[in-house]
CSV table of C-alpha atoms in Angstrom, one decimal:
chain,number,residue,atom,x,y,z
A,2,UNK,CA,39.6,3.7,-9.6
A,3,UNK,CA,36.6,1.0,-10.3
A,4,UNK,CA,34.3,3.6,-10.4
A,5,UNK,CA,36.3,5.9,-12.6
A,6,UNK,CA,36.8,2.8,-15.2
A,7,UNK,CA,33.0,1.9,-15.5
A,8,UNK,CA,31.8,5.5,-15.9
A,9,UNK,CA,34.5,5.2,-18.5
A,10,UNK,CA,32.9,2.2,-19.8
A,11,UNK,CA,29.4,3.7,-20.3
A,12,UNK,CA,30.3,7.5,-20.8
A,13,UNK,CA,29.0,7.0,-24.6
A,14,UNK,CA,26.0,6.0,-23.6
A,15,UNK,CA,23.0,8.1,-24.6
A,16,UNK,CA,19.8,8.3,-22.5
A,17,UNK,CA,16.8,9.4,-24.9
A,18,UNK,CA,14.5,11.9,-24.0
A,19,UNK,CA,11.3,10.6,-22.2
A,20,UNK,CA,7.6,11.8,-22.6
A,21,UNK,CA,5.3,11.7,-19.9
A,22,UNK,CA,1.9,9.4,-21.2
A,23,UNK,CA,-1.5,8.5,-19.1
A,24,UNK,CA,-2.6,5.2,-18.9
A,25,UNK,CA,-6.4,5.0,-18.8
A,26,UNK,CA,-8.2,2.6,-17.1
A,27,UNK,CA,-11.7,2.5,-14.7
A,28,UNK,CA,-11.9,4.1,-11.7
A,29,UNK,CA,-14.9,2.2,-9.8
A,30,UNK,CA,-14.0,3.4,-6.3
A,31,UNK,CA,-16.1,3.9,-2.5
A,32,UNK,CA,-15.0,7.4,-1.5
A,33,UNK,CA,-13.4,7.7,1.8
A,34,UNK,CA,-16.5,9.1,3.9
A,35,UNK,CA,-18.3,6.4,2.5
A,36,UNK,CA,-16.3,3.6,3.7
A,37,UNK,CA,-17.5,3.6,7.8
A,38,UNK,CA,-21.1,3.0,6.2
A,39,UNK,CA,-20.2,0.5,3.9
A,40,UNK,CA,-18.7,-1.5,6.5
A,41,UNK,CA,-21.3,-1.0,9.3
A,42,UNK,CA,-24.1,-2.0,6.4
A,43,UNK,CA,-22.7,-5.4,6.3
A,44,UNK,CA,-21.5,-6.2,9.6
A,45,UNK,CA,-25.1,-4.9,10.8
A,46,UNK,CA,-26.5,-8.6,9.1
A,47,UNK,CA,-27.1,-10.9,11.7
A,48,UNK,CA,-24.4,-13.3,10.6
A,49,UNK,CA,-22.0,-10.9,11.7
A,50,UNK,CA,-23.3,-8.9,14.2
A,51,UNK,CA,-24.5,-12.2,16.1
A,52,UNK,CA,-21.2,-13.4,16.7
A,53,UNK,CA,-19.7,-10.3,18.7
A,54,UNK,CA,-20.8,-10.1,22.3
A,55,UNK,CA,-20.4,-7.7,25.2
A,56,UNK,CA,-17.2,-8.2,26.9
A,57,UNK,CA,-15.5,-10.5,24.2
A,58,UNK,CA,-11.7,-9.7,23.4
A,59,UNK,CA,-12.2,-9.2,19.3
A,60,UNK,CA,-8.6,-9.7,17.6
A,61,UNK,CA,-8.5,-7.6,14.1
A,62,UNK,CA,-5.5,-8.3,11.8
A,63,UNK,CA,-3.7,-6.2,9.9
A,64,UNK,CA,-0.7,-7.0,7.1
A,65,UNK,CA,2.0,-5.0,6.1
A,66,UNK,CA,1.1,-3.8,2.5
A,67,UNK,CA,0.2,-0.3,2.0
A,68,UNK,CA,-3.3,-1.1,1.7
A,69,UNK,CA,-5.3,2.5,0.3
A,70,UNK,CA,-7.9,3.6,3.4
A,71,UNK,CA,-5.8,0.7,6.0
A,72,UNK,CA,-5.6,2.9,9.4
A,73,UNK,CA,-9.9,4.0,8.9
A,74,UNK,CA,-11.0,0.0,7.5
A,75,UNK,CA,-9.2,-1.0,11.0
A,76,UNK,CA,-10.6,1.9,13.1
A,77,UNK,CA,-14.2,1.2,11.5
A,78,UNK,CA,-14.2,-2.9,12.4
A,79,UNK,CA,-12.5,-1.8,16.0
A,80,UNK,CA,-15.7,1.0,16.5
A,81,UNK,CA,-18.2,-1.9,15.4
A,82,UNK,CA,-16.9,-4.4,17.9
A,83,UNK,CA,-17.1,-1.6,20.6
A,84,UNK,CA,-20.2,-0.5,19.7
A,85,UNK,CA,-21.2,-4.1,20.0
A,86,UNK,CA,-20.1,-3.6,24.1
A,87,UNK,CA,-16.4,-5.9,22.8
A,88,UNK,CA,-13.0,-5.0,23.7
A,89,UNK,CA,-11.1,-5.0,20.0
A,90,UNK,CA,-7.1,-5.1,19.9
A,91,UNK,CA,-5.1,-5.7,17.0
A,92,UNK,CA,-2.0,-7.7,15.3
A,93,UNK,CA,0.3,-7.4,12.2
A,94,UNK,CA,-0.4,-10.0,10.3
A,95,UNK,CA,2.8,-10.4,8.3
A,96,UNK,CA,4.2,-13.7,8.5
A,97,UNK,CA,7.9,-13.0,9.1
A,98,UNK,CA,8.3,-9.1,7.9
A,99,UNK,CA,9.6,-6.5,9.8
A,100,UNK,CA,12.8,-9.0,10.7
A,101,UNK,CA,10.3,-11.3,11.9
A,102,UNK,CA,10.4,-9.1,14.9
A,103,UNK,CA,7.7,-7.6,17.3
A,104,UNK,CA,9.1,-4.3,17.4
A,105,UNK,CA,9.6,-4.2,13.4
A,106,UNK,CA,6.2,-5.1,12.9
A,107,UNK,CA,5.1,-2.8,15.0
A,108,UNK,CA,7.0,-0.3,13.1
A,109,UNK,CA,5.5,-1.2,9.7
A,110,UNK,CA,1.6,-0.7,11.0
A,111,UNK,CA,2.8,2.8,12.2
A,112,UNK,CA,4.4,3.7,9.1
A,113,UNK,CA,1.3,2.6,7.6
A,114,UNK,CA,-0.6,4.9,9.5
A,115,UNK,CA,-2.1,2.2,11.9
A,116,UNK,CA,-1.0,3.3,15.2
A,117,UNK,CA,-3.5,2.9,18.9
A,118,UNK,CA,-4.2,6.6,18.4
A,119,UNK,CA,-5.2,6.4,15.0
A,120,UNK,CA,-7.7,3.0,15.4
A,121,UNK,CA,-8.7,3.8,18.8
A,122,UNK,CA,-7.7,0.6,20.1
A,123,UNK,CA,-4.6,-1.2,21.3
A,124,UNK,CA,-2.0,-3.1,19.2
A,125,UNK,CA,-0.5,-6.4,20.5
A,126,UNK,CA,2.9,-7.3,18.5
A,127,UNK,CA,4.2,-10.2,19.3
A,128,UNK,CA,6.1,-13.5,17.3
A,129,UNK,CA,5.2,-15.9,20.2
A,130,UNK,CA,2.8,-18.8,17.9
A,131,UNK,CA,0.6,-21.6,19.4
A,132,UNK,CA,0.2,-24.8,17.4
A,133,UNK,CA,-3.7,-25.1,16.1
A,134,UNK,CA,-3.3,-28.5,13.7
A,135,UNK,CA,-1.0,-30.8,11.5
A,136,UNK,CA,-0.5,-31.5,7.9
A,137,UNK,CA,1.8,-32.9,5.4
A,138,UNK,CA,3.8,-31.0,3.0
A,139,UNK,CA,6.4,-32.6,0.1
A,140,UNK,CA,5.6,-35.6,-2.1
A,141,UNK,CA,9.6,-36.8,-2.8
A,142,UNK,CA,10.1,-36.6,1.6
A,143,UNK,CA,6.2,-36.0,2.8
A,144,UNK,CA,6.5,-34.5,6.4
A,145,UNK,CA,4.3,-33.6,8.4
A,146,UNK,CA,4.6,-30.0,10.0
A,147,UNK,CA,2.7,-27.8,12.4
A,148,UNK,CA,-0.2,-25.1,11.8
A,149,UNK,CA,0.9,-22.0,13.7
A,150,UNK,CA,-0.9,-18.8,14.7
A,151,UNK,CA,-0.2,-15.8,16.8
A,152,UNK,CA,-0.8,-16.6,20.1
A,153,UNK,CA,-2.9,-13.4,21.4
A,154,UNK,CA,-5.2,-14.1,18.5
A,155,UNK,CA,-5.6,-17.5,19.0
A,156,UNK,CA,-6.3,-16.4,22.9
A,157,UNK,CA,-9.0,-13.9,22.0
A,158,UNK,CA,-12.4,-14.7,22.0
A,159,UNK,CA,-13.0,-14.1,18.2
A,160,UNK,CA,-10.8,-13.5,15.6
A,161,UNK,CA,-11.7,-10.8,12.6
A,162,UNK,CA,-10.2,-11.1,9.1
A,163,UNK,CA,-9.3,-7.9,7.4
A,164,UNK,CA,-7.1,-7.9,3.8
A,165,UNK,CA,-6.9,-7.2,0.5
A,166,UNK,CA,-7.5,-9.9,-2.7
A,167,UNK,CA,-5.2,-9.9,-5.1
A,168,UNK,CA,-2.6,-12.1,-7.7
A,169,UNK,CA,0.2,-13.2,-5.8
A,170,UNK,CA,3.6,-12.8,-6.9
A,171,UNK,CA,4.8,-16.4,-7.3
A,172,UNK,CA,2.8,-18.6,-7.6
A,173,UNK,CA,-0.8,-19.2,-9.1
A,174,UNK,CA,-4.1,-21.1,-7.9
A,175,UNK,CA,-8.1,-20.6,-6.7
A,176,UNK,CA,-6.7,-18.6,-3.9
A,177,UNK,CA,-3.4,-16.2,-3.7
A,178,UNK,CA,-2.7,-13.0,-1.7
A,179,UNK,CA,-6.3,-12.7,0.2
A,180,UNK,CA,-7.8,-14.0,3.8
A,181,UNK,CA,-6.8,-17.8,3.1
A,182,UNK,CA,-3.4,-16.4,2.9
A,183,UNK,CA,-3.9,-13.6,5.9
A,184,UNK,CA,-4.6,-16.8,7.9
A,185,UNK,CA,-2.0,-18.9,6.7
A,186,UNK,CA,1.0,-16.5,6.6
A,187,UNK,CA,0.0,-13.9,8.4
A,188,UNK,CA,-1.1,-15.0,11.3
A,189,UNK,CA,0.6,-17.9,11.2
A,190,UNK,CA,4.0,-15.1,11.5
A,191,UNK,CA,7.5,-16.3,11.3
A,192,UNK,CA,6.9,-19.6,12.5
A,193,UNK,CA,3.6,-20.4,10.7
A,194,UNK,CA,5.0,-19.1,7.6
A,195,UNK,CA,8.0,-21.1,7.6
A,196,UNK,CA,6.1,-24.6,7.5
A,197,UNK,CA,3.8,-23.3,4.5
A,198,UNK,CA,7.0,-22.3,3.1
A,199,UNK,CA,9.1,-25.6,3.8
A,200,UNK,CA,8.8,-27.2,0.2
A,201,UNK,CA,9.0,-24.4,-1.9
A,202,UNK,CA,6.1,-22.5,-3.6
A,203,UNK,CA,5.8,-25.4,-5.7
A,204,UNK,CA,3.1,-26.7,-3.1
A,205,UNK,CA,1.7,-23.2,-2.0
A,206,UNK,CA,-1.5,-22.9,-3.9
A,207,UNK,CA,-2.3,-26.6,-2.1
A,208,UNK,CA,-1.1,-25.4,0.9
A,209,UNK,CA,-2.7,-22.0,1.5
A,210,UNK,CA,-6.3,-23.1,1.3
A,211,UNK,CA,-5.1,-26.2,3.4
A,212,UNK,CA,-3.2,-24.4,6.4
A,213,UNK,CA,-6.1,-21.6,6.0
A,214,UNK,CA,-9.2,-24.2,6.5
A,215,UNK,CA,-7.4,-25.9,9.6
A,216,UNK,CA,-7.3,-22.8,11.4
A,217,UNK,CA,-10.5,-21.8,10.5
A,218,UNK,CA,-11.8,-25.4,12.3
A,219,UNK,CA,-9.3,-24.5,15.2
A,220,UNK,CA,-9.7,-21.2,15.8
A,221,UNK,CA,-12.1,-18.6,16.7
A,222,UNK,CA,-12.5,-16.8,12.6
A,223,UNK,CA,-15.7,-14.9,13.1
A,224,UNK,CA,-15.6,-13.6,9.8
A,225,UNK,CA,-13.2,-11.6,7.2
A,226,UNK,CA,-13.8,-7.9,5.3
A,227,UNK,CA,-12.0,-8.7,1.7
A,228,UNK,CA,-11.4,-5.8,-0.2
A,229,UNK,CA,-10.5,-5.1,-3.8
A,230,UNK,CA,-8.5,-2.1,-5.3
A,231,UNK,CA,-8.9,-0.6,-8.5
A,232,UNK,CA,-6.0,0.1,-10.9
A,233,UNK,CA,-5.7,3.2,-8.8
A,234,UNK,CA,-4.7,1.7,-5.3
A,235,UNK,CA,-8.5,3.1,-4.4
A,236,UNK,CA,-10.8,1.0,-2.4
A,237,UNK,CA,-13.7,-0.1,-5.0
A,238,UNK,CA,-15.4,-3.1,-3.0
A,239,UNK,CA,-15.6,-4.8,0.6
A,240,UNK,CA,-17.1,-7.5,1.4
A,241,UNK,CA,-17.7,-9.2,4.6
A,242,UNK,CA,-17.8,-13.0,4.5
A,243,UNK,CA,-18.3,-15.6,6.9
A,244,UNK,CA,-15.6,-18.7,7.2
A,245,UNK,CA,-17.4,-20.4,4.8
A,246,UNK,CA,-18.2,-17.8,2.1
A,247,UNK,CA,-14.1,-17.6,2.0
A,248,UNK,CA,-13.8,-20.7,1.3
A,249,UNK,CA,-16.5,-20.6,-1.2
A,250,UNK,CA,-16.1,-17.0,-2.5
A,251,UNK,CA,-12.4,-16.5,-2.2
A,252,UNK,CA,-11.2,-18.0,-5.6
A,253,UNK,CA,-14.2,-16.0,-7.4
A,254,UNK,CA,-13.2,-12.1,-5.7
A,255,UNK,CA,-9.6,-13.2,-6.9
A,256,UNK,CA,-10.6,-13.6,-10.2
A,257,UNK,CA,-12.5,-10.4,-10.4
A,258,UNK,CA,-9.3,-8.4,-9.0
A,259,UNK,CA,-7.0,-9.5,-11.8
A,260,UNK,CA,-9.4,-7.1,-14.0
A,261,UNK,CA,-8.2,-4.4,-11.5
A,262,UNK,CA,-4.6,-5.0,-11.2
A,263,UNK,CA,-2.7,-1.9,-12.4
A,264,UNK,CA,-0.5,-3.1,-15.1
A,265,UNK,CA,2.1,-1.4,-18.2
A,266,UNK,CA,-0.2,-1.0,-21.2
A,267,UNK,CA,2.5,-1.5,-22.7
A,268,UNK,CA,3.9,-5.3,-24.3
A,269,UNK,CA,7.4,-5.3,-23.9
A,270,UNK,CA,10.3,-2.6,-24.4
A,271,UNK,CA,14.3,-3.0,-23.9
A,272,UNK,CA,14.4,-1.3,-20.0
A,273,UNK,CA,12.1,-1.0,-16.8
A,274,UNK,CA,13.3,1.7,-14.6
A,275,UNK,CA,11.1,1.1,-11.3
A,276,UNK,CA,11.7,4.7,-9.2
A,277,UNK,CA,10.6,3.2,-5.6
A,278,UNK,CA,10.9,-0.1,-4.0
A,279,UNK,CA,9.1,-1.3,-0.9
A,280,UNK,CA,7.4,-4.0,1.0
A,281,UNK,CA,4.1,-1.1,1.3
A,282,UNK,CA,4.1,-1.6,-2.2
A,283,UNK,CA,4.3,-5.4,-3.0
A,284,UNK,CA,5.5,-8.3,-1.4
A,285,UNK,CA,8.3,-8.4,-3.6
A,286,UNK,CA,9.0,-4.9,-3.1
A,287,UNK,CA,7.9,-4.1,-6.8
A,288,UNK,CA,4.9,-6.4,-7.9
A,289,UNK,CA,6.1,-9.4,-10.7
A,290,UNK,CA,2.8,-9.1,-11.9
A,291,UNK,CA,3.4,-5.8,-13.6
A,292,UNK,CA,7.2,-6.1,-14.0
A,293,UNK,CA,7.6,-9.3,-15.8
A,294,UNK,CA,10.3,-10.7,-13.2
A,295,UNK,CA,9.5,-13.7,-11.3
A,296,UNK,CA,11.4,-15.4,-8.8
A,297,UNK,CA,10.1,-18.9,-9.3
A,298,UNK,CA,8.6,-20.6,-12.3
A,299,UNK,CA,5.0,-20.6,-11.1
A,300,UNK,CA,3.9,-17.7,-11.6
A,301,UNK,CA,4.3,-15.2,-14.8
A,302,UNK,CA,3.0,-12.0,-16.6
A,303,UNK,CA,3.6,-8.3,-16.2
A,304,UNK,CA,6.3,-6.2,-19.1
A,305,UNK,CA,8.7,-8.1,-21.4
A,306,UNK,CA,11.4,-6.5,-20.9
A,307,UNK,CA,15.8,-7.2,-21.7
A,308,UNK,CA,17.0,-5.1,-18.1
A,309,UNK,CA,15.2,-3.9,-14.9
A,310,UNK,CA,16.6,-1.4,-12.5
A,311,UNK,CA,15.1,0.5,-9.4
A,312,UNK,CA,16.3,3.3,-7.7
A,313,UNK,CA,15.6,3.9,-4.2
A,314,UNK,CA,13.5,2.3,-1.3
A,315,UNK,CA,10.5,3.8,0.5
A,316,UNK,CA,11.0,4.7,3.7
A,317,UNK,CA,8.0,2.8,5.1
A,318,UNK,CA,10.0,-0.5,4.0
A,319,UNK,CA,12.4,0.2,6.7
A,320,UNK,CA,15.5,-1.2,4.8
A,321,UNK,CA,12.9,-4.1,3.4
A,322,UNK,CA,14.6,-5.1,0.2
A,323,UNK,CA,13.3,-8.6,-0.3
A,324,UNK,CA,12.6,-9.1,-4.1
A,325,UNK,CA,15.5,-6.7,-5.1
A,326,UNK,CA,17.2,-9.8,-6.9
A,327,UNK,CA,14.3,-9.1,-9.1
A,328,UNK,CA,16.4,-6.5,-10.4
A,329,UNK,CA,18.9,-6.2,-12.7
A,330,UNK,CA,20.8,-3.6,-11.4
A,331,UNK,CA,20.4,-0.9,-8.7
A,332,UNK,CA,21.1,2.6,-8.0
A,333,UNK,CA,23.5,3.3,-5.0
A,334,UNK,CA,21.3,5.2,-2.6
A,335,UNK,CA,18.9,1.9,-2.9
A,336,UNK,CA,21.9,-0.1,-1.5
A,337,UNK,CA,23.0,1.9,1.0
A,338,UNK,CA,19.3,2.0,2.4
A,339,UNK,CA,18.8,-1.9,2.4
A,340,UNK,CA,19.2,-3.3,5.6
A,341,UNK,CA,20.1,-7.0,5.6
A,342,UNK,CA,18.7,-8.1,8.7
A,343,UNK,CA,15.4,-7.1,8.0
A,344,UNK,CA,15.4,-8.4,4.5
A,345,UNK,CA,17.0,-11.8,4.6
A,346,UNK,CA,14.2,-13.1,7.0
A,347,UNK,CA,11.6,-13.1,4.4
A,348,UNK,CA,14.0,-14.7,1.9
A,349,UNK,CA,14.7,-17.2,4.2
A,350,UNK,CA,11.4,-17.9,5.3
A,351,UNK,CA,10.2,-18.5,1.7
A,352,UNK,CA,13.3,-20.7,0.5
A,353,UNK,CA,13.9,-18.6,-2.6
A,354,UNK,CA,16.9,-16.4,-1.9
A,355,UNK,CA,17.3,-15.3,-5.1
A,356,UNK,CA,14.6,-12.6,-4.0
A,357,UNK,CA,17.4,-10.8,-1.9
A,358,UNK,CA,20.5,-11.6,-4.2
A,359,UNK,CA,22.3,-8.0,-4.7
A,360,UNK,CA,22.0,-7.0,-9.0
A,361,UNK,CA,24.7,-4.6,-10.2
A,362,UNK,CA,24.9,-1.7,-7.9
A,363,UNK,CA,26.3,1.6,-9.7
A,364,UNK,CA,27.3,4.6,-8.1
A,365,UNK,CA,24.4,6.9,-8.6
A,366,UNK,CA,21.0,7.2,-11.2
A,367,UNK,CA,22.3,8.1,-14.2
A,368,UNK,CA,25.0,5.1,-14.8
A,369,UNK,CA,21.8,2.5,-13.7
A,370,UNK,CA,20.0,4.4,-16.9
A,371,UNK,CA,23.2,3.7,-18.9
A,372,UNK,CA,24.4,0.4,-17.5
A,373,UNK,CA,21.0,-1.0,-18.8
A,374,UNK,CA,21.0,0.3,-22.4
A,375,UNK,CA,24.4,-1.0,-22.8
A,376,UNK,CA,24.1,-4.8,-21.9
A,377,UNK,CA,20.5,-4.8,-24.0
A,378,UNK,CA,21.4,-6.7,-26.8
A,379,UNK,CA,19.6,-6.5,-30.7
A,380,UNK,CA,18.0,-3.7,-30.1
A,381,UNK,CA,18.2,-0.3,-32.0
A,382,UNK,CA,20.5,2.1,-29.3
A,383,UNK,CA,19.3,4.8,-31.2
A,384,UNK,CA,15.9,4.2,-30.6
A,385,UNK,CA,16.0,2.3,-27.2
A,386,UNK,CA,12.9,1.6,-25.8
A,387,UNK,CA,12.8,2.8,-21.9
A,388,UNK,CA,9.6,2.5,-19.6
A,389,UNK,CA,10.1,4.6,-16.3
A,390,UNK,CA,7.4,4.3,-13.6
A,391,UNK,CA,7.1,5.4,-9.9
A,392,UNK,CA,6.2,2.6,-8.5
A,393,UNK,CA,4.2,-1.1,-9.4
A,394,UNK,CA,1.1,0.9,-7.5
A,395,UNK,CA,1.2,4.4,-9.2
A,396,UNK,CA,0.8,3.7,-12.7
A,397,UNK,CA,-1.5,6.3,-14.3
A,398,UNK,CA,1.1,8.1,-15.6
A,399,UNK,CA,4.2,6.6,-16.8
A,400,UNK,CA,7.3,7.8,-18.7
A,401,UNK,CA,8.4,6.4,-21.8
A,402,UNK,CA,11.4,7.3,-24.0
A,403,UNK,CA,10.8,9.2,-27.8
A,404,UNK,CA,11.5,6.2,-29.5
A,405,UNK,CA,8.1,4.5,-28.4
A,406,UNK,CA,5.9,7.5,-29.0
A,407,UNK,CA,4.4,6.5,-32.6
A,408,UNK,CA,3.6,3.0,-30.9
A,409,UNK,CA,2.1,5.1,-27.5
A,410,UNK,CA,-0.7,7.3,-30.4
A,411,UNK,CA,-1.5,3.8,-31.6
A,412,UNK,CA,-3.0,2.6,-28.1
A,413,UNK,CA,-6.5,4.4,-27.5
A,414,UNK,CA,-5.6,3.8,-23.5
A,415,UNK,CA,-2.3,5.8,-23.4
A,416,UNK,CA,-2.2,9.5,-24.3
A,417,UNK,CA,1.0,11.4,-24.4
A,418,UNK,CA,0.7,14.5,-21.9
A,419,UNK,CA,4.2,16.3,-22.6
A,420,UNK,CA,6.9,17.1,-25.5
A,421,UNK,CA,9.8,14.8,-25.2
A,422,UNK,CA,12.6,15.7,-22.5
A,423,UNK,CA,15.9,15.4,-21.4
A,424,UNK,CA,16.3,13.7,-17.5
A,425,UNK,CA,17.5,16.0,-15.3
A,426,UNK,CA,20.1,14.8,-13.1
A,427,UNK,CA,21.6,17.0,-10.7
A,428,UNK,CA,25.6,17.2,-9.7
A,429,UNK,CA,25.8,13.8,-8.7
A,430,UNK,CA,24.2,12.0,-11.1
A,431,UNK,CA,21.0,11.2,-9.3
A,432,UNK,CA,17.2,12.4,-10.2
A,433,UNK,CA,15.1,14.0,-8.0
A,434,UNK,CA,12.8,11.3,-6.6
C-alpha cells in the first residue's frame, strides 16, 4: 500500500531527456609500463636505497581507496626491497574500514586487486595496535590520548609509506588525505584512528601532522612514495620522500593535486544523480569535493545542487556505505546492498554519524529520479536542471538533462556528444548500471 500511494504521489512527474557531454580537462599521466622505472629511478638515490638492508623485514602499506595502478606500485616497492636482499610484507592501512576487521580488510586489498599473488609478497591483516607516543586533543576538556600503530609494522625493521595526495572530504589544512594521514589513520587502524578522531574533525588538520610526526620519531618510517592522480584517476607523478621531505613537502604536493581533482564543470543545477557509491571510490563513498555535500562545516566545494541521490554500491565496498547520509535519497537496490556492520564502524570512529544516516529510500531508479524533481523547490519543472554521473572518479563524460544544453555550448570545456534522450528503464523501474 505505501508504495502504491507514493508512486501515486510522483506518477506526474516528468524526467527530461538527458544528453551525454565531455568534460575536458589535462591528461598529464606515467603510462603503466613506465611506472616500475619510475619508481626504481628514485628509490635507486642513496637516501633510499641506503636504508634497506639484506635480511630486514620491510613493512609496505596499502589503503583502501581504489587507487589507479595500486596492486603494480605495491608489487614494484616489494621487488625493490627484495632486490635489495629484504624480506617485504604488507598491511591495509585503513584505519577502521572493512568493519574494523582483519578479515574485511583483507578483503578490500583483494578486491582492489592487491592479493600475495599479485605483489609477490605476503599480506599481514591484523587490528592488534601498539602504543608509540602521547598527545592532547580538545581545548573545552584537553585529554591526553594514545598514538597507535599496527603492531607488525611497528615490529618490522623499516616501515615504507605508499598513498595518494589528495583534498580530504571534511576538513581542510597544510596536510589532508596523503602520508601524514596514511600514518596517522591508517596505520594507526581502529584504535589509532579513534583517538585522532576523539574531538571531532574540528581539531584534525592539527592533529594529523601531530599524530603523523610522533610516529615518524617512534617508529621505523624509511620513507613514503606519494602519488598524484590526474582528473582521470591516471597516475601522473610519484615521488619518493624521506620523513622529512613529508613533513616539508606534504602541504606543497596537496596543493598541486587540487588542480587535478576531477570536478562537475558545471556551477550548480536542481539534482545530482551519483550512479555508484563506494569506499574504492572516496572515503565518503562519493567524494564532497565534487558533490557539494559535506558532513561537517569544515570543509566545502564541489556542485550546488537542491537534491542528491545515488543508486547502487560497488561491489568492492563490500556493503561500505559510510557517507550515504550524504544523500538525499536512495535507490532500493543501494539499500538492500548496505551492510550495517561494516558501515557504522567508520561512522563511529569519526564521531559524525550523520555520514551513515539512511536518506529516503524508494522502491527502484526511476521514483529516486522523480522523488528529487518533486521536493526541488523554485525551479522551472519544465526545464529541471539534472546532472547524472557514474561515479565522483569517472567524470569525463557526464549526463545532463535538455534543459542545460544552451548553458553546456557556452563552456569551451564541455561538448555535447549525443542528441537528447529518454532514460531507459527496464520493467522494474531500474536503469541498467
Amino acid at each position: 500500500m505505501e508504495e502504491r500511494v507514493i508512486t501515486n504521489l510522483l506518477k506526474d512527474v516528468k524526467i527530461p531527456k538527458m544528453v551525454k557531454v565531455r568534460q575536458k580537462f589535462e591528461r598529464n599521466r606515467i603510462n603503466k609500463d613506465d611506472i616500475p622505472n619510475v619508481i626504481f629511478s628514485q628509490l635507486e638515490n642513496e637516501k633510499f636505497s641506503s636504508l634497506i638492508k639484506p635480511g630486514m623485514k620491510i613493512c609496505i602499506t596499502c589503503g583502501s581507496r581504489g587507487i589507479s595502478n595500486i596492486p603494480l606500485i605495491i608489487k614494484t616497492i616489494a621487488d625493490f626491497c627484495k632486490n635489495k636482499g629484504a624480506l617485504p610484507f604488507v598491511i591495509p592501512a585503513m584505519g577502521s574500514h572493512g568493519g574494523a576487521t582483519a578479515q574485511g580488510q583483507r578483503d578490500i586489498l583483494t578486491s582492489l586487486g592487491v592479493t600475495e599473488e599479485t605483489i609477490g609478497c605476503e599480506i599481514k591483516s591484523s587490528m592488534e595496535t601498539v602504543v608509540v607516543g602521547h598527545t592532547v586533543v580538545g581545548d573545552i576538556r584537553p585529554e591526553e590520548v594514545e598514538v597507535r600503530i599496527d603492531k607488525n609494522a611497528y615490529e618490522a625493521d623499516g616501515i615504507i609509506l605508499c598513498g595518494r595526495i589528495k583534498a580530504h572530504t571534511a576538513f581542510r589544512g597544510k596536510y589532508e588525505s596523503g602520508l601524514m594521514k596514511m600514518m596517522t589513520i591508517g596505520l594507526g587502524k581502529q584504535e589509532g584512528a579513534e583517538s585522532c578522531h576523539k574531538n571531532g574533525f574540528k581539531y584534525m588538520a592539527r592533529l594529523v601532522p601531530e599524530f603523523g610526526r610522533i610516529i615518524m620519531k617512534n617508529a621505523p618510517i624509511l620513507f613514503g612514495l606519494a602519488i598524484l592522480e590526474n582528473s582521470f584517476d591516471e597516475t601522473c607523478r610519484i615521488i619518493a620522500m624521506t620523513p622529512d621531505e613529508i613533513d616539508k613537502h606534504e602541504p606543497e604536493l596537496l596543493k598541486e593535486s587540487f588542480q587535478y581533482l576531477p570536478k562537475i564543470l558545471i556551477d550548480e543545477c536542481d539534482v545530482l544523480i551519483v550512479d555508484e557509491f563506494g569506499k574504492n571510490i572516496s572515503g565518503e563513498g562519493m567524494d564532497p569535493n565534487v558533490t557539494g555535500a559535506f558532513a561537517t562545516e569544515y570543509a566545502s566545494g564541489g556542485i550546488k545542487a537542491q537534491k542528491r541521490a545515488v543508486l547502487r554500491l560497488t561491489e568492492e565496498t563490500h556493503g561500505n556505505a559510510h557517507g550515504i547520509g550524504l544523500a538525499d535519497a536512495v535507490s532500493r537496490k543501494l539499500f538492500d546492498n548496505m551492510d550495517f556492520e561494516i558501515t557504522y564502524p567508520n561512522s563511529i570512529t569519526s564521531t559524525v554519524l550523520d555520514f551513515s544516516k539512511v536518506p529516503v529510500v524508494m522502491i527502484n531508479d526511476k521514483e529516486t529520479f522523480q522523488v528529487c524533481i518533486k521536493t526541488c523547490t523554485e525551479i522551472d519543472k519544465e526545464k529541471v536542471r539534472i546532472v547524472r554521473v557514474k561515479n565522483t572518479l569517472d567524470l569525463e563524460y557526464i549526463y545532463v538533462s535538455e534543459g542545460m544544453i544552451e548553458d553546456i555550448k557556452k563552456n569551451p570545456r564541455l561538448e555535447i556528444c549525443s542528441e537528447p534522450e529518454e532514460l531507459v528503464f527496464d520493467s522494474y523501474g531500474n536503469l541498467n548500471i
